[in-house]
CSV table of C-alpha atoms and ligand atoms in Angstrom, one decimal:
chain,number,residue,atom,x,y,z
A,1,UNK,CA,2.5,9.3,-85.1
A,2,UNK,CA,1.1,6.3,-86.4
A,3,UNK,CA,-2.6,5.1,-85.8
A,4,UNK,CA,-1.2,2.2,-84.0
A,5,UNK,CA,-0.1,4.4,-81.2
A,6,UNK,CA,-3.6,5.9,-81.1
A,7,UNK,CA,-4.2,2.2,-79.4
A,8,UNK,CA,-2.1,2.9,-76.8
A,9,UNK,CA,-4.0,5.7,-75.3
A,10,UNK,CA,-7.0,5.3,-73.0
A,11,UNK,CA,-8.6,8.5,-71.6
A,12,UNK,CA,-10.7,7.4,-68.5
A,13,UNK,CA,-12.7,9.1,-65.6
A,14,UNK,CA,-13.1,7.4,-62.3
A,15,UNK,CA,-16.7,7.6,-60.8
A,16,UNK,CA,-18.2,6.6,-57.5
A,17,UNK,CA,-20.9,7.4,-54.8
A,18,UNK,CA,-19.1,9.7,-52.2
A,19,UNK,CA,-16.6,7.6,-49.9
A,20,UNK,CA,-16.8,4.4,-52.2
A,21,UNK,CA,-13.2,4.6,-52.9
A,22,UNK,CA,-12.5,7.1,-55.6
A,23,UNK,CA,-9.7,8.8,-54.3
A,24,UNK,CA,-7.9,6.0,-52.7
A,25,UNK,CA,-8.6,3.8,-55.9
A,26,UNK,CA,-7.0,6.6,-58.3
A,27,UNK,CA,-3.8,7.1,-55.7
A,28,UNK,CA,-3.1,3.1,-55.9
A,29,UNK,CA,-3.6,3.7,-59.6
A,30,UNK,CA,-0.9,6.7,-59.6
A,31,UNK,CA,1.2,4.6,-57.4
A,32,UNK,CA,1.0,1.4,-59.0
A,33,UNK,CA,1.4,3.2,-62.5
A,34,UNK,CA,5.0,4.0,-60.8
A,35,UNK,CA,4.2,7.9,-61.2
A,36,UNK,CA,3.1,8.5,-57.9
A,37,UNK,CA,6.1,8.2,-54.9
A,38,UNK,CA,4.5,10.6,-52.6
A,39,UNK,CA,1.1,8.9,-51.9
A,40,UNK,CA,-1.1,11.4,-50.3
A,41,UNK,CA,-3.2,9.7,-47.6
A,42,UNK,CA,-7.3,10.8,-48.3
A,43,UNK,CA,-7.8,11.7,-44.2
A,44,UNK,CA,-5.7,14.7,-44.4
A,45,UNK,CA,-6.4,16.1,-47.7
A,46,UNK,CA,-3.1,15.7,-49.4
A,47,UNK,CA,-3.8,13.9,-52.7
A,48,UNK,CA,-2.1,14.0,-55.7
A,49,UNK,CA,-5.0,14.9,-57.7
A,50,UNK,CA,-6.2,17.7,-55.2
A,51,UNK,CA,-5.5,20.9,-56.5
A,52,UNK,CA,-7.7,23.7,-55.3
A,53,UNK,CA,-7.4,24.2,-51.6
A,54,UNK,CA,-11.4,24.2,-51.1
A,55,UNK,CA,-11.3,20.6,-52.3
A,56,UNK,CA,-8.5,19.6,-49.4
A,57,UNK,CA,-10.7,21.7,-47.0
A,58,UNK,CA,-13.7,19.7,-48.0
A,59,UNK,CA,-12.0,16.4,-49.0
A,60,UNK,CA,-13.6,16.2,-52.1
A,61,UNK,CA,-12.5,16.5,-55.5
A,62,UNK,CA,-14.6,19.1,-57.8
A,63,UNK,CA,-11.6,19.7,-60.2
A,64,UNK,CA,-11.7,17.8,-63.3
A,65,UNK,CA,-7.8,17.7,-64.4
A,66,UNK,CA,-6.2,15.2,-66.0
A,67,UNK,CA,-3.6,12.9,-64.5
A,68,UNK,CA,-1.4,10.7,-66.9
A,69,UNK,CA,-0.2,7.5,-65.9
A,70,UNK,CA,2.1,4.9,-67.7
A,71,UNK,CA,1.1,1.5,-67.5
A,72,UNK,CA,2.6,-1.4,-69.7
A,73,UNK,CA,3.2,0.7,-72.3
A,74,UNK,CA,-0.1,2.4,-72.7
A,75,UNK,CA,-1.0,6.1,-71.1
A,76,UNK,CA,-4.0,6.5,-69.2
A,77,UNK,CA,-5.0,10.2,-68.7
A,78,UNK,CA,-7.2,9.9,-65.8
A,79,UNK,CA,-9.2,12.6,-66.3
A,80,UNK,CA,-11.2,13.8,-62.5
A,81,UNK,CA,-14.7,13.6,-62.5
A,82,UNK,CA,-16.0,15.3,-59.4
A,83,UNK,CA,-18.3,12.9,-57.7
A,84,UNK,CA,-20.7,15.2,-55.3
A,85,UNK,CA,-24.3,15.8,-56.9
A,86,UNK,CA,-23.5,19.3,-56.4
A,87,UNK,CA,-21.2,19.4,-59.4
A,88,UNK,CA,-23.4,17.9,-61.6
A,89,UNK,CA,-22.1,20.9,-64.3
A,90,UNK,CA,-18.3,19.5,-63.8
A,91,UNK,CA,-19.3,15.6,-64.3
A,92,UNK,CA,-21.0,17.3,-67.6
A,93,UNK,CA,-18.0,18.5,-68.6
A,94,UNK,CA,-15.5,16.1,-67.7
A,95,UNK,CA,-17.9,13.1,-69.0
A,96,UNK,CA,-17.9,14.9,-72.4
A,97,UNK,CA,-13.6,14.3,-72.8
A,98,UNK,CA,-13.2,11.2,-71.8
A,99,UNK,CA,-13.9,7.6,-73.7
A,100,UNK,CA,-14.6,5.5,-71.0
A,101,UNK,CA,-14.7,4.9,-67.0
A,102,UNK,CA,-14.2,2.8,-64.2
A,103,UNK,CA,-17.5,2.7,-61.9
A,104,UNK,CA,-16.6,2.1,-58.2
A,105,UNK,CA,-19.2,0.9,-55.9
A,106,UNK,CA,-18.4,-0.1,-52.7
A,107,UNK,CA,-18.6,-4.1,-51.1
A,108,UNK,CA,-21.5,-3.5,-48.2
A,109,UNK,CA,-23.6,-1.3,-49.6
A,110,UNK,CA,-23.5,-1.8,-53.1
A,111,UNK,CA,-25.1,1.0,-55.7
A,112,UNK,CA,-26.0,4.0,-53.7
A,113,UNK,CA,-28.7,6.6,-54.6
A,114,UNK,CA,-25.9,8.7,-55.8
A,115,UNK,CA,-24.2,6.1,-58.1
A,116,UNK,CA,-27.7,6.0,-59.8
A,117,UNK,CA,-27.4,9.8,-60.4
A,118,UNK,CA,-23.8,9.5,-61.8
A,119,UNK,CA,-24.9,6.2,-63.5
A,120,UNK,CA,-27.5,7.9,-65.9
A,121,UNK,CA,-25.5,10.6,-66.4
A,122,UNK,CA,-22.3,8.6,-68.3
A,123,UNK,CA,-25.5,6.8,-69.8
A,124,UNK,CA,-26.4,10.1,-71.5
A,125,UNK,CA,-23.0,10.5,-72.6
A,126,UNK,CA,-23.0,6.6,-73.5
A,127,UNK,CA,-19.5,6.5,-71.8
A,128,UNK,CA,-18.3,2.4,-71.8
A,129,UNK,CA,-17.8,1.3,-68.4
A,130,UNK,CA,-16.0,-1.3,-66.4
A,131,UNK,CA,-17.8,-1.5,-62.9
A,132,UNK,CA,-14.9,-2.4,-59.6
A,133,UNK,CA,-17.0,-3.2,-56.4
A,134,UNK,CA,-14.2,-2.0,-53.9
A,135,UNK,CA,-13.9,-2.8,-50.0
A,136,UNK,CA,-14.2,-6.2,-50.1
A,137,UNK,CA,-12.1,-6.2,-47.1
A,138,UNK,CA,-14.7,-4.7,-44.7
A,139,UNK,CA,-16.6,-6.3,-42.3
A,140,UNK,CA,-20.1,-7.1,-43.9
A,141,UNK,CA,-18.7,-7.3,-47.4
A,142,UNK,CA,-20.6,-9.6,-49.8
A,143,UNK,CA,-19.6,-9.6,-53.6
A,144,UNK,CA,-22.6,-10.9,-54.8
A,145,UNK,CA,-25.2,-9.1,-52.6
A,146,UNK,CA,-23.5,-6.1,-54.4
A,147,UNK,CA,-23.6,-7.0,-57.7
A,148,UNK,CA,-27.0,-7.9,-57.2
A,149,UNK,CA,-27.8,-4.5,-56.7
A,150,UNK,CA,-26.4,-3.6,-60.1
A,151,UNK,CA,-29.6,-5.4,-61.4
A,152,UNK,CA,-31.7,-4.2,-58.7
A,153,UNK,CA,-31.1,-0.3,-59.0
A,154,UNK,CA,-29.5,0.1,-62.0
A,155,UNK,CA,-31.2,-2.6,-64.1
A,156,UNK,CA,-28.3,-3.3,-65.9
A,157,UNK,CA,-26.8,-6.3,-67.7
A,158,UNK,CA,-23.7,-7.3,-66.1
A,159,UNK,CA,-21.3,-9.7,-66.1
A,160,UNK,CA,-18.6,-10.4,-63.8
A,161,UNK,CA,-14.9,-11.2,-65.0
A,162,UNK,CA,-13.6,-11.8,-61.2
A,163,UNK,CA,-14.7,-13.9,-58.0
A,164,UNK,CA,-13.4,-13.1,-54.8
A,165,UNK,CA,-11.0,-15.3,-52.9
A,166,UNK,CA,-12.3,-14.9,-49.0
A,167,UNK,CA,-13.9,-12.1,-47.5
A,168,UNK,CA,-13.6,-9.3,-44.9
A,169,UNK,CA,-10.5,-10.2,-42.8
A,170,UNK,CA,-10.1,-13.2,-45.1
A,171,UNK,CA,-10.0,-11.4,-48.6
A,172,UNK,CA,-6.8,-12.8,-50.7
A,173,UNK,CA,-7.7,-12.2,-54.3
A,174,UNK,CA,-9.5,-12.9,-57.1
A,175,UNK,CA,-10.4,-15.8,-59.3
A,176,UNK,CA,-9.6,-14.4,-62.9
A,177,UNK,CA,-12.5,-16.1,-64.9
A,178,UNK,CA,-11.2,-15.0,-68.4
A,179,UNK,CA,-7.7,-17.0,-67.8
A,180,UNK,CA,-9.0,-19.4,-65.4
A,181,UNK,CA,-6.7,-18.8,-62.1
A,182,UNK,CA,-6.2,-17.4,-59.2
A,183,UNK,CA,-4.7,-13.8,-58.6
A,184,UNK,CA,-3.6,-14.0,-54.8
A,185,UNK,CA,-1.4,-10.8,-53.4
A,186,UNK,CA,1.4,-11.1,-51.4
A,187,UNK,CA,0.8,-8.4,-48.2
A,188,UNK,CA,-1.7,-5.9,-48.2
A,189,UNK,CA,0.4,-2.9,-48.2
A,190,UNK,CA,1.2,-0.3,-50.5
A,191,UNK,CA,2.8,-1.9,-53.7
A,192,UNK,CA,1.8,-5.5,-52.6
A,193,UNK,CA,2.4,-7.4,-55.7
A,194,UNK,CA,0.3,-10.4,-56.8
A,195,UNK,CA,1.1,-14.3,-58.2
A,196,UNK,CA,-1.1,-16.1,-60.1
A,197,UNK,CA,-2.0,-19.8,-57.9
A,198,UNK,CA,-4.4,-22.4,-59.1
A,199,UNK,CA,-7.7,-21.8,-58.4
A,200,UNK,CA,-9.0,-22.9,-54.9
A,201,UNK,CA,-11.1,-26.5,-54.7
A,202,UNK,CA,-13.4,-25.3,-52.7
A,203,UNK,CA,-13.9,-22.3,-55.5
A,204,UNK,CA,-13.9,-24.6,-58.4
A,205,UNK,CA,-17.3,-25.2,-58.9
A,206,UNK,CA,-18.5,-21.6,-58.5
A,207,UNK,CA,-15.6,-20.3,-61.3
A,208,UNK,CA,-17.0,-23.0,-63.7
A,209,UNK,CA,-20.2,-21.8,-63.8
A,210,UNK,CA,-19.6,-18.0,-63.5
A,211,UNK,CA,-16.7,-18.7,-66.3
A,212,UNK,CA,-20.3,-20.3,-68.7
A,213,UNK,CA,-22.2,-17.5,-67.7
A,214,UNK,CA,-19.2,-15.3,-69.4
A,215,UNK,CA,-18.9,-17.3,-72.0
A,216,UNK,CA,-22.7,-17.6,-73.1
A,217,UNK,CA,-22.4,-13.6,-72.9
A,218,UNK,CA,-19.9,-13.4,-75.4
A,219,UNK,CA,-21.4,-16.3,-77.8
A,220,UNK,CA,-24.6,-13.9,-77.6
A,221,UNK,CA,-22.8,-11.0,-79.0
A,222,UNK,CA,-20.1,-12.5,-81.5
A,223,UNK,CA,-19.7,-14.8,-84.2
A,224,UNK,CA,-16.6,-16.0,-83.7
A,225,UNK,CA,-17.0,-16.8,-80.2
A,226,UNK,CA,-20.3,-18.6,-81.5
A,227,UNK,CA,-18.1,-21.0,-83.7
A,228,UNK,CA,-15.8,-21.6,-81.2
A,229,UNK,CA,-17.7,-22.5,-79.0
A,230,UNK,CA,-19.9,-25.0,-81.3
A,231,UNK,CA,-16.4,-26.7,-82.4
A,232,UNK,CA,-14.1,-27.2,-79.0
A,233,UNK,CA,-16.9,-26.5,-76.3
A,234,UNK,CA,-14.9,-23.6,-75.2
A,235,UNK,CA,-14.1,-19.7,-76.1
A,236,UNK,CA,-10.3,-19.2,-76.4
A,237,UNK,CA,-8.4,-16.4,-73.9
A,238,UNK,CA,-8.3,-13.5,-77.1
A,239,UNK,CA,-11.7,-14.3,-78.4
A,240,UNK,CA,-13.0,-14.0,-75.1
A,241,UNK,CA,-11.3,-10.6,-74.2
A,242,UNK,CA,-12.4,-9.5,-77.5
A,243,UNK,CA,-15.7,-9.9,-76.8
A,244,UNK,CA,-15.9,-7.9,-73.4
A,245,UNK,CA,-14.2,-5.2,-75.2
A,246,UNK,CA,-17.1,-5.1,-77.9
A,247,UNK,CA,-19.8,-5.4,-75.3
A,248,UNK,CA,-18.0,-3.0,-73.3
A,249,UNK,CA,-17.9,-0.4,-75.6
A,250,UNK,CA,-21.4,-1.0,-77.1
A,251,UNK,CA,-22.9,-0.9,-73.8
A,252,UNK,CA,-24.6,-4.4,-74.0
A,253,UNK,CA,-23.4,-5.4,-70.7
A,254,UNK,CA,-20.9,-4.0,-67.8
A,255,UNK,CA,-17.8,-6.2,-66.9
A,256,UNK,CA,-17.5,-6.3,-63.0
A,257,UNK,CA,-14.0,-6.7,-61.1
A,258,UNK,CA,-13.7,-6.7,-57.4
A,259,UNK,CA,-10.8,-6.1,-54.6
A,260,UNK,CA,-9.7,-3.4,-51.8
A,261,UNK,CA,-8.2,-0.2,-52.9
A,262,UNK,CA,-7.4,0.6,-49.3
A,263,UNK,CA,-5.5,-2.6,-49.1
A,264,UNK,CA,-3.9,-2.8,-52.1
A,265,UNK,CA,-5.5,-5.9,-53.7
A,266,UNK,CA,-7.3,-5.5,-56.8
A,267,UNK,CA,-5.8,-2.4,-58.7
A,268,UNK,CA,-3.4,-4.2,-61.1
A,269,UNK,CA,-6.0,-6.5,-62.8
A,270,UNK,CA,-8.4,-3.1,-63.2
A,271,UNK,CA,-5.2,-1.4,-64.8
A,272,UNK,CA,-5.4,-4.5,-67.0
A,273,UNK,CA,-8.7,-4.4,-67.7
A,274,UNK,CA,-9.2,-0.7,-68.5
A,275,UNK,CA,-6.3,-1.7,-71.6
A,276,UNK,CA,-7.9,-4.3,-72.4
A,277,UNK,CA,-11.8,-3.6,-72.6
A,278,UNK,CA,-12.0,0.2,-72.4
A,279,UNK,CA,-11.8,2.0,-76.0
A,280,UNK,CA,-8.8,3.9,-77.2
A,281,UNK,CA,-9.7,6.9,-79.3
A,282,UNK,CA,-9.8,5.0,-82.6
A,283,UNK,CA,-12.2,2.6,-80.9
A,284,UNK,CA,-14.9,5.0,-81.1
A,285,UNK,CA,-15.8,7.0,-84.0
A,286,UNK,CA,-15.1,10.2,-82.6
A,287,UNK,CA,-16.4,13.7,-81.7
A,288,UNK,CA,-19.4,15.7,-83.6
A,289,UNK,CA,-18.9,19.0,-84.8
A,290,UNK,CA,-21.6,21.6,-83.1
A,291,UNK,CA,-25.1,21.5,-84.4
A,292,UNK,CA,-25.2,24.9,-86.7
A,293,UNK,CA,-27.7,27.7,-86.0
A,294,UNK,CA,-31.5,26.5,-86.1
A,295,UNK,CA,-30.3,22.8,-86.1
A,296,UNK,CA,-31.1,20.6,-83.2
A,297,UNK,CA,-29.2,18.1,-81.1
A,298,UNK,CA,-30.1,15.3,-83.4
A,299,UNK,CA,-29.2,16.6,-86.5
A,300,UNK,CA,-26.9,14.8,-88.9
A,301,UNK,CA,-23.5,16.3,-88.1
A,302,UNK,CA,-19.7,15.7,-89.6
A,303,UNK,CA,-17.8,13.4,-87.1
A,304,UNK,CA,-14.2,14.3,-86.4
A,305,UNK,CA,-12.3,11.1,-86.4
A,306,UNK,CA,-8.8,10.7,-84.5
A,307,UNK,CA,-6.4,11.4,-87.2
A,308,UNK,CA,-3.2,12.7,-86.3
A,309,UNK,CA,-2.6,14.0,-89.7
A,310,UNK,CA,-5.5,16.1,-90.4
A,311,UNK,CA,-5.7,20.1,-89.2
A,312,UNK,CA,-5.8,20.4,-85.6
A,313,UNK,CA,-9.2,20.4,-83.4
A,314,UNK,CA,-9.5,20.1,-79.6
A,315,UNK,CA,-11.7,20.9,-77.2
A,316,UNK,CA,-10.6,23.0,-73.8
A,317,UNK,CA,-12.5,21.2,-71.0
A,318,UNK,CA,-10.8,22.7,-67.6
A,319,UNK,CA,-8.8,25.7,-66.3
A,320,UNK,CA,-6.5,25.9,-63.4
A,321,UNK,CA,-4.7,28.2,-61.8
A,322,UNK,CA,-1.8,27.6,-60.0
A,323,UNK,CA,1.4,29.2,-59.1
A,324,UNK,CA,2.5,28.8,-62.9
A,325,UNK,CA,-0.3,30.9,-64.0
A,326,UNK,CA,-3.2,29.7,-66.3
A,327,UNK,CA,-3.3,26.4,-67.1
A,328,UNK,CA,-5.8,25.1,-70.1
A,329,UNK,CA,-6.2,21.2,-70.1
A,330,UNK,CA,-7.4,20.5,-74.1
A,331,UNK,CA,-8.7,17.0,-75.3
A,332,UNK,CA,-7.1,16.9,-78.5
A,333,UNK,CA,-9.6,15.4,-81.3
A,334,UNK,CA,-8.0,15.5,-84.6
A,335,UNK,CA,-4.3,16.4,-86.0
A,336,UNK,CA,-1.2,17.8,-83.9
A,337,UNK,CA,-0.7,20.8,-82.0
A,338,UNK,CA,3.3,22.4,-81.7
A,339,UNK,CA,4.8,24.6,-79.0
A,340,UNK,CA,4.1,28.4,-81.3
A,341,UNK,CA,1.3,27.3,-83.6
A,342,UNK,CA,-1.2,29.7,-83.8
A,343,UNK,CA,-4.5,28.4,-83.7
A,344,UNK,CA,-8.2,30.0,-83.7
A,345,UNK,CA,-10.6,29.8,-80.9
A,346,UNK,CA,-13.1,29.2,-83.6
A,347,UNK,CA,-16.0,29.3,-80.4
A,348,UNK,CA,-15.2,33.1,-79.8
A,349,UNK,CA,-13.7,33.6,-83.5
A,350,UNK,CA,-10.1,34.5,-82.2
A,351,UNK,CA,-6.7,33.8,-82.6
A,352,UNK,CA,-4.2,31.9,-80.1
A,353,UNK,CA,-0.7,31.4,-80.0
A,354,UNK,CA,0.0,28.2,-78.7
A,355,UNK,CA,3.1,28.6,-75.7
A,356,UNK,CA,4.3,26.2,-73.5
A,357,UNK,CA,2.7,22.9,-73.0
A,358,UNK,CA,3.0,19.9,-70.6
A,359,UNK,CA,1.4,16.6,-69.2
A,360,UNK,CA,0.8,16.2,-65.6
A,361,UNK,CA,1.6,13.3,-63.6
A,362,UNK,CA,1.3,12.5,-60.3
A,363,UNK,CA,4.1,14.2,-59.1
A,364,UNK,CA,5.6,16.4,-61.9
A,365,UNK,CA,4.9,17.9,-64.8
A,366,UNK,CA,6.3,16.6,-68.2
A,367,UNK,CA,7.2,19.6,-70.8
A,368,UNK,CA,6.4,18.5,-74.1
A,369,UNK,CA,7.0,19.8,-77.6
A,370,UNK,CA,4.0,18.2,-79.6
A,371,UNK,CA,0.8,16.6,-78.6
A,372,UNK,CA,-1.5,14.3,-81.3
A,373,UNK,CA,-5.0,13.7,-81.8
A,374,UNK,CA,-6.4,11.8,-79.1
A,375,UNK,CA,-4.3,12.7,-76.1
A,376,UNK,CA,-4.9,15.5,-73.4
A,377,UNK,CA,-2.5,17.9,-72.5
A,378,UNK,CA,-2.3,21.5,-70.7
A,379,UNK,CA,-1.3,24.9,-72.1
A,380,UNK,CA,0.4,27.8,-70.4
A,381,UNK,CA,-1.0,31.2,-71.3
A,382,UNK,CA,-3.9,31.1,-73.4
A,383,UNK,CA,-5.5,34.0,-73.1
A,384,UNK,CA,-9.3,34.1,-74.2
A,385,UNK,CA,-9.9,30.1,-74.2
A,386,UNK,CA,-12.6,29.1,-71.6
A,387,UNK,CA,-13.8,25.6,-70.6
A,388,UNK,CA,-15.9,24.0,-73.3
A,389,UNK,CA,-14.3,26.7,-76.3
A,390,UNK,CA,-13.0,25.0,-79.6
A,391,UNK,CA,-9.2,25.7,-80.6
A,392,UNK,CA,-8.7,24.5,-84.7
A,393,UNK,CA,-6.5,25.0,-87.1
A,394,UNK,CA,-7.5,27.6,-89.1
A,395,UNK,CA,-7.4,25.9,-92.6
A,396,UNK,CA,-10.4,23.5,-91.4
A,397,UNK,CA,-12.1,26.0,-88.5
A,398,UNK,CA,-14.4,23.5,-87.2
A,399,UNK,CA,-16.4,24.0,-84.0
A,400,UNK,CA,-17.0,21.1,-81.6
A,401,UNK,CA,-20.2,20.2,-79.7
A,402,UNK,CA,-20.1,21.4,-76.6
A,403,UNK,CA,-22.2,18.2,-75.0
A,404,UNK,CA,-22.8,15.4,-76.3
A,405,UNK,CA,-20.7,12.5,-76.2
A,406,UNK,CA,-19.8,10.4,-79.1
A,407,UNK,CA,-21.7,7.2,-79.9
A,408,UNK,CA,-19.9,4.4,-80.0
A,409,UNK,CA,-18.8,1.7,-82.5
A,410,UNK,CA,-20.7,-1.6,-82.1
A,411,UNK,CA,-18.2,-4.0,-84.1
A,412,UNK,CA,-14.3,-3.8,-83.5
A,413,UNK,CA,-13.4,-7.0,-84.5
B,1,LIG,P1,-14.3,8.9,-52.1
B,1,LIG,O1,-15.0,9.8,-51.3
B,1,LIG,O2,-14.6,8.0,-53.1
B,1,LIG,O3,-13.2,9.5,-52.9
B,1,LIG,O4,-13.7,7.7,-51.5
B,1,LIG,P2,-12.0,7.4,-50.3
B,1,LIG,O5,-11.0,6.9,-51.8
B,1,LIG,O6,-11.9,9.0,-50.0
B,1,LIG,O7,-12.5,6.5,-49.3
B,1,LIG,C1,-13.3,7.2,-48.7
B,1,LIG,C2,-13.1,6.2,-46.9
B,1,LIG,O8,-12.9,4.6,-47.4
B,1,LIG,C3,-11.7,6.9,-46.7
B,1,LIG,O9,-11.3,6.4,-45.2
B,1,LIG,C4,-10.7,5.4,-47.3
B,1,LIG,O10,-9.7,5.3,-46.3
B,1,LIG,C5,-11.4,4.6,-47.1
B,1,LIG,N1,-11.6,3.4,-48.1
B,1,LIG,C6,-11.4,3.3,-49.6
B,1,LIG,N2,-11.2,2.1,-50.0
B,1,LIG,C7,-11.3,1.4,-49.4
B,1,LIG,C8,-11.3,-0.1,-49.1
B,1,LIG,O11,-11.3,-1.1,-50.1
B,1,LIG,N3,-11.6,-0.6,-47.7
B,1,LIG,C9,-11.7,-0.3,-46.5
B,1,LIG,N4,-12.0,-0.9,-45.3
B,1,LIG,N5,-12.1,1.2,-46.7
B,1,LIG,C10,-11.5,1.5,-47.9
């Protein structure tokens, strides 16, 4: 497998204050990526990301399974990150294996207390994030005020990539400030598509103002952007996108998008932003090995880059019991794993044989024969492997760190 294929993978989580729209957004993502034909409605708890009866009853997602969605030839593994404050241990576990996240706030209340908790947690793991301001169709929604709460409550440096066109009942689409055009949805039913239009006259001035903020931000962090700006008075779409990705991965600023998941406006550009701005497994250096006995968390340790040709190493991050038996979800960090391979559980010092392996889609499980560095798969029949254990090739039996998250690379140009 070529490194270029690794560039097509995104391992992401979606995090939000309860009721901000995480479940709805996840469902719409699965729908628009064409993998969910039977969309579950939130109120009856029949959503495709729900695996356990308990969470159906409570209407909240407490498991962290991974669902694979295909968008524009990329593979987006959506790792279910629980949002409820009681499940911080679960949140911790899932944050460890994702490379980026969509952080949803709602358009009426903006940042709510639990969003703050989740934000700080994601900070601890240096998770690159894009922010989605949802529910712009609701009475009382105000994009600008909601965005302001990002400064007030989180104290972060954000930059918006979109402006809403209309609000509440009249919300019809967004101005794309990168490409400087309007994206207008035709209808608000499930599956609604959009078309590009000219930016409406009454928004032209505001769009120019916010586009300038975006350009200033890019120029502030990147020399190519600065040169282009001094030469031509503007920055090209390509350079702008590179800069936004760079700033998102380094955490220097957080890009903001908006829409209404429920009314099916905003989801496709959000998916595009996941591809454009969140890192692939090769945009970040990789996971560190666990500290040795006597070493503390801050000690210099070996970093495992996502190399598919090196010996296998992966981390079990979730175990689910379903009608097929035990499913162990593993994030592969290095190497390639095939059905029938013997591996070491290096955490426990035991050998395991790899049986059948699957990738979970919203409406089906796909059996696969091999899985590569950077990707996620579920294994049936692992006997002694628990959540947080490392599985590795006996040729290089590394133990991966259980908690800390890889430090992002600053320069991706
Ligand atoms: P979660 O708790 O973050 O997973 O939030 P849900 O996706 O379950 O949404 C909570 C409630 O808000 C549900 O009744 C949704 O139908 C509703 N909802 C979600 N997104 C939107 C939206 O964009 N607009 C409106 N008006 N309602 C929404």
